[in-house]
Amino acid sequence: MNLVHLLRAVTVEFDLLGAEFAARHGLHPTDVRALIHLLDAQRQSTLATPGWLGEQLRLNSAGTTALIDRLERLGLIRRGRDTADRRRVLLTVQDKAQELGWAFFGPVISEVTGVADKFSAGEVETVRRFLTAVLQSTRHAR
């Protein structure tokens, strides 16, 4: 249970950081989660559509549209037509969102990578495998 409590504590700390970031920039916590999903999709070369984003956040179509409208109005994302399929709308994170994120979360990321640097490559790989398995198990639990 100690590992579960530690994971919960880390989750709470990251959640508090996300809430602070959201409040500082006039965002809702769901806006921050949306940006994280969109950034992850971009890193993984996943095409992010409104439907995909709604699935990730478990929002209905109206809620997803309102969220996208809000983020687009703030200049954080852009809607555009897919050049391969003009019927499909793709969502792209704008530089402004990435700059805001790095300005706020950059020091935290540096701290975490600094901690990881104190572990051997094998230890980091074990932690990575553990966290991946925990993430998969929580996704299966829903």
XYZ file of C-alpha atoms in Angstrom:
142
model
C 0.000 0.000 0.000
C 2.952 2.335 0.475
C 3.435 2.540 -3.314
C -0.258 3.306 -3.812
C -0.051 6.094 -1.225
C 3.087 7.509 -2.856
C 1.467 7.443 -6.306
C -1.590 9.185 -4.883
C 0.616 11.840 -3.250
C 2.456 12.483 -6.542
C -0.878 12.661 -8.354
C -2.215 15.184 -5.846
C 0.898 17.358 -6.209
C 0.675 17.339 -10.004
C -3.050 18.057 -9.785
C -2.350 21.058 -7.531
C 0.279 22.314 -9.983
C -2.192 21.941 -12.836
C -4.887 23.809 -10.885
C -2.440 26.615 -10.085
C -1.434 26.848 -13.754
C -5.094 26.900 -14.800
C -6.012 29.612 -12.297
C -3.017 31.756 -13.233
C -3.978 31.675 -16.918
C -7.768 31.847 -16.622
C -8.259 28.215 -17.608
C -10.449 25.436 -16.287
C -8.659 22.276 -15.097
C -10.293 20.435 -18.021
C -8.621 22.938 -20.372
C -5.253 21.921 -18.949
C -6.046 18.215 -19.341
C -7.109 18.871 -22.936
C -3.842 20.646 -23.688
C -1.877 17.762 -22.154
C -3.745 15.239 -24.326
C -3.189 17.370 -27.421
C 0.523 17.786 -26.687
C 0.864 14.037 -26.108
C -0.940 13.375 -29.405
C 1.409 15.757 -31.191
C 4.469 14.013 -29.689
C 3.116 10.615 -30.768
C 2.054 11.815 -34.248
C -1.584 11.025 -33.431
C -4.163 12.990 -35.380
C -6.231 14.867 -32.808
C -9.831 15.466 -33.830
C -12.626 16.910 -31.703
C -14.130 13.421 -31.375
C -10.803 11.972 -30.256
C -10.346 14.746 -27.679
C -13.873 14.225 -26.354
C -13.134 10.519 -25.883
C -9.907 11.255 -24.016
C -11.682 13.652 -21.645
C -14.970 11.707 -21.507
C -16.910 14.770 -22.655
C -20.012 14.847 -24.809
C -19.994 16.623 -28.168
C -21.404 19.906 -26.810
C -18.876 20.005 -23.964
C -16.024 19.225 -26.333
C -17.107 21.983 -28.728
C -17.322 24.523 -25.892
C -13.867 23.497 -24.682
C -12.339 23.771 -28.153
C -14.034 27.143 -28.718
C -12.587 28.429 -25.441
C -9.040 27.203 -26.143
C -9.151 28.555 -29.685
C -10.430 31.943 -28.488
C -7.463 32.091 -26.082
C -5.063 31.344 -28.938
C -3.919 28.054 -27.408
C -5.121 25.686 -30.131
C -6.154 25.929 -33.756
C -8.767 24.037 -35.726
C -7.862 23.169 -39.280
C -8.990 20.876 -42.058
C -7.106 17.657 -42.621
C -5.398 17.925 -45.998
C -5.916 14.184 -46.590
C -9.622 14.267 -45.682
C -11.168 17.724 -45.931
C -14.218 16.565 -43.926
C -12.087 15.984 -40.844
C -11.139 18.761 -38.429
C -7.732 18.510 -36.760
C -6.678 20.265 -33.562
C -3.186 21.715 -33.226
C -1.563 23.172 -30.122
C -0.221 26.655 -30.776
C 3.198 27.941 -29.732
C 1.570 30.207 -27.118
C 0.286 27.148 -25.199
C 3.671 25.447 -25.335
C 5.439 28.598 -24.153
C 3.018 29.056 -21.240
C 3.421 25.395 -20.293
C 7.216 25.490 -20.373
C 7.342 28.744 -18.424
C 5.255 27.201 -15.650
C 6.117 23.483 -15.725
C 9.714 23.736 -16.988
C 11.222 24.018 -13.495
C 9.210 21.001 -12.325
C 10.320 18.988 -15.340
C 13.934 19.958 -14.631
C 13.559 18.818 -11.017
C 12.068 15.464 -12.054
C 14.721 14.820 -14.695
C 17.370 15.787 -12.132
C 15.969 13.174 -9.755
C 15.919 10.562 -12.537
C 19.560 11.347 -13.367
C 20.517 10.079 -9.898
C 19.283 6.586 -10.780
C 20.985 4.049 -13.007
C 19.568 3.375 -16.468
C 18.324 -0.001 -15.204
C 16.561 1.573 -12.234
C 14.908 4.176 -14.458
C 13.774 1.417 -16.813
C 12.238 -0.468 -13.874
C 10.388 2.665 -12.770
C 9.218 3.260 -16.351
C 7.901 -0.302 -16.642
C 6.183 0.000 -13.263
C 4.494 3.313 -14.082
C 3.442 2.033 -17.509
C 1.872 -1.049 -15.928
C 0.123 1.085 -13.282
C -1.233 3.391 -15.992
C -2.530 0.436 -18.000
C -4.125 -1.135 -14.935
C -5.933 2.100 -14.021
C -7.230 2.412 -17.606
C -8.582 -1.141 -17.417
C -10.263 -0.414 -14.076
C -12.591 2.218 -15.573
